[in-house]
């Protein structure tokens, strides 16, 4: 599936109810998990202590932080949608987020995005995009929810 490319509200609205795109898989390896722990000061052992996780974790592995999984969205959005003629885009909110299966260190996730709804609010495009991050090795959902963006087209 190719990238969704839009230049204005009308082109964007044509995607309503459709899959905007599916990203490539991106690995969440231990190095990335450790760097996220350093950036957020969240060094809980289940994320960073590989030796202890092998014996004490129910997963027998370290796991990615839920917020690390969430933070991969911008990188993955860029693989599925390209918006032109844009003055700016604003993150407006996240709704109905649910973490499903934990992502074990070394597993890979990908994004599937569906344009759930779109509105023209006095020249501002409000788009609600249902997203799912699934785990390649499990075939299960790591995270799902609805992201709302405001697009200011020129």
Short mmCIF file of C-alpha atoms in Angstrom, two decimals:
data_model
loop_
_atom_site.label_atom_id
_atom_site.label_comp_id
_atom_site.label_asym_id
_atom_site.label_seq_id
_atom_site.Cartn_x
_atom_site.Cartn_y
_atom_site.Cartn_z
CA UNK A 1 0.00 0.00 0.00
CA UNK A 2 1.34 3.43 -0.93
CA UNK A 3 1.43 6.56 1.12
CA UNK A 4 -1.74 8.68 1.43
CA UNK A 5 -0.94 12.05 -0.15
CA UNK A 6 -3.34 14.97 0.33
CA UNK A 7 -3.23 18.65 -0.58
CA UNK A 8 -6.51 19.96 0.85
CA UNK A 9 -9.62 19.17 2.84
CA UNK A 10 -11.49 17.64 -0.10
CA UNK A 11 -8.71 15.18 -0.91
CA UNK A 12 -8.40 14.28 2.76
CA UNK A 13 -12.17 13.78 3.14
CA UNK A 14 -12.13 11.21 0.32
CA UNK A 15 -10.25 8.89 2.70
CA UNK A 16 -12.97 8.88 5.38
CA UNK A 17 -13.66 5.34 6.55
CA UNK A 18 -10.67 3.99 4.63
CA UNK A 19 -7.25 2.73 5.59
CA UNK A 20 -4.86 5.64 5.12
CA UNK A 21 -1.89 3.33 5.25
CA UNK A 22 0.15 0.63 6.91
CA UNK A 23 3.71 1.42 7.95
CA UNK A 24 6.79 -0.74 7.84
CA UNK A 25 7.70 -2.58 11.02
CA UNK A 26 10.12 -0.85 13.38
CA UNK A 27 12.01 -2.83 16.05
CA UNK A 28 11.92 -1.87 19.72
CA UNK A 29 15.28 -3.28 20.76
CA UNK A 30 16.89 -3.06 24.19
CA UNK A 31 19.10 -0.14 23.20
CA UNK A 32 16.03 1.93 22.23
CA UNK A 33 14.27 0.90 25.46
CA UNK A 34 17.32 1.94 27.52
CA UNK A 35 17.56 5.31 25.75
CA UNK A 36 13.86 5.94 26.39
CA UNK A 37 14.37 5.04 30.05
CA UNK A 38 17.20 7.59 30.23
CA UNK A 39 15.10 10.27 28.51
CA UNK A 40 12.13 9.78 30.83
CA UNK A 41 13.89 8.72 34.05
CA UNK A 42 11.75 5.56 34.02
CA UNK A 43 14.27 2.83 34.84
CA UNK A 44 11.81 0.26 36.19
CA UNK A 45 13.55 -3.12 36.13
CA UNK A 46 10.99 -4.73 33.81
CA UNK A 47 12.25 -2.35 31.10
CA UNK A 48 16.00 -2.21 31.68
CA UNK A 49 17.24 -5.14 33.78
CA UNK A 50 17.62 -7.95 31.25
CA UNK A 51 18.98 -10.47 33.75
CA UNK A 52 16.23 -9.93 36.33
CA UNK A 53 13.51 -9.87 33.66
CA UNK A 54 14.54 -13.35 32.47
CA UNK A 55 13.64 -14.79 35.87
CA UNK A 56 11.20 -12.38 37.56
CA UNK A 57 9.12 -11.11 34.66
CA UNK A 58 6.08 -13.11 33.53
CA UNK A 59 7.33 -12.41 29.99
CA UNK A 60 10.90 -13.71 30.66
CA UNK A 61 12.14 -10.61 28.86
CA UNK A 62 12.30 -6.89 29.29
CA UNK A 63 9.41 -5.00 27.73
CA UNK A 64 9.14 -1.64 26.01
CA UNK A 65 7.57 1.18 27.97
CA UNK A 66 3.98 1.77 26.92
CA UNK A 67 4.85 5.40 26.29
CA UNK A 68 7.80 4.33 24.13
CA UNK A 69 5.36 2.37 22.00
CA UNK A 70 3.10 5.44 21.83
CA UNK A 71 6.04 7.73 21.02
CA UNK A 72 6.73 5.79 17.82
CA UNK A 73 3.55 7.23 16.26
CA UNK A 74 5.16 10.33 14.68
CA UNK A 75 7.81 8.24 12.93
CA UNK A 76 5.20 5.79 11.68
CA UNK A 77 2.67 8.52 10.66
CA UNK A 78 5.29 9.87 8.28
CA UNK A 79 5.35 6.53 6.49
CA UNK A 80 1.59 6.46 5.86
CA UNK A 81 0.51 10.07 5.19
CA UNK A 82 2.01 13.07 3.46
CA UNK A 83 0.15 16.37 3.72
CA UNK A 84 0.99 19.25 1.38
CA UNK A 85 -0.13 22.92 1.33
CA UNK A 86 -0.01 22.94 5.10
CA UNK A 87 0.61 26.02 7.26
CA UNK A 88 0.70 23.91 10.41
CA UNK A 89 -0.64 20.81 12.09
CA UNK A 90 -1.57 20.62 15.76
CA UNK A 91 -1.99 17.55 17.95
CA UNK A 92 -5.47 18.04 19.40
CA UNK A 93 -5.98 14.93 21.49
CA UNK A 94 -5.84 11.20 22.03
CA UNK A 95 -8.93 9.18 22.87
CA UNK A 96 -9.86 5.61 23.63
CA UNK A 97 -6.24 4.56 23.99
CA UNK A 98 -5.78 1.02 25.16
CA UNK A 99 -2.55 -0.88 25.65
CA UNK A 100 -3.03 -4.50 24.71
CA UNK A 101 -0.12 -6.90 24.51
CA UNK A 102 3.28 -5.74 25.90
CA UNK A 103 6.07 -5.37 23.36
CA UNK A 104 9.02 -7.55 24.33
CA UNK A 105 12.52 -6.23 23.71
CA UNK A 106 13.46 -7.05 20.14
CA UNK A 107 9.92 -7.27 18.80
CA UNK A 108 8.72 -5.01 15.99
CA UNK A 109 5.61 -2.86 15.70
CA UNK A 110 3.79 -1.26 12.78
CA UNK A 111 1.01 1.26 12.38
CA UNK A 112 -2.31 0.85 10.63
CA UNK A 113 -4.25 4.12 10.33
CA UNK A 114 -7.89 4.65 9.32
CA UNK A 115 -9.47 8.08 8.82
CA UNK A 116 -12.40 7.70 11.20
CA UNK A 117 -13.93 11.17 10.73
CA UNK A 118 -13.12 14.53 9.26
CA UNK A 119 -14.70 17.96 9.66
CA UNK A 120 -14.14 21.38 8.16
CA UNK A 121 -14.31 23.81 11.08
CA UNK A 122 -14.26 27.31 9.53
CA UNK A 123 -11.29 26.42 7.36
CA UNK A 124 -9.53 24.20 9.86
CA UNK A 125 -9.56 20.47 9.11
CA UNK A 126 -10.21 18.32 12.17
CA UNK A 127 -9.25 14.70 11.47
CA UNK A 128 -9.82 11.79 13.83
CA UNK A 129 -7.56 8.90 12.91
CA UNK A 130 -8.04 5.46 14.43
CA UNK A 131 -4.66 3.86 14.89
CA UNK A 132 -3.47 0.39 15.74
CA UNK A 133 0.09 -0.63 16.55
CA UNK A 134 0.45 -4.36 16.10
CA UNK A 135 3.33 -6.64 17.04
CA UNK A 136 4.87 -8.54 14.15
CA UNK A 137 5.97 -11.54 16.15
CA UNK A 138 2.63 -11.89 17.99
CA UNK A 139 0.04 -10.73 15.48
CA UNK A 140 -1.60 -8.94 18.42
CA UNK A 141 -2.29 -5.29 19.18
CA UNK A 142 0.19 -3.43 21.34
CA UNK A 143 -1.79 -0.18 21.32
CA UNK A 144 -4.90 1.26 19.74
CA UNK A 145 -6.76 4.53 19.98
CA UNK A 146 -7.94 7.62 18.15
CA UNK A 147 -5.63 10.55 17.47
CA UNK A 148 -7.16 13.91 16.62
CA UNK A 149 -5.23 16.48 14.58
CA UNK A 150 -6.03 19.98 13.39
CA UNK A 151 -4.69 20.70 9.90
CA UNK A 152 -4.39 24.32 8.78
CA UNK A 153 -4.22 24.25 4.97
CA UNK A 154 -2.95 27.28 3.06
#
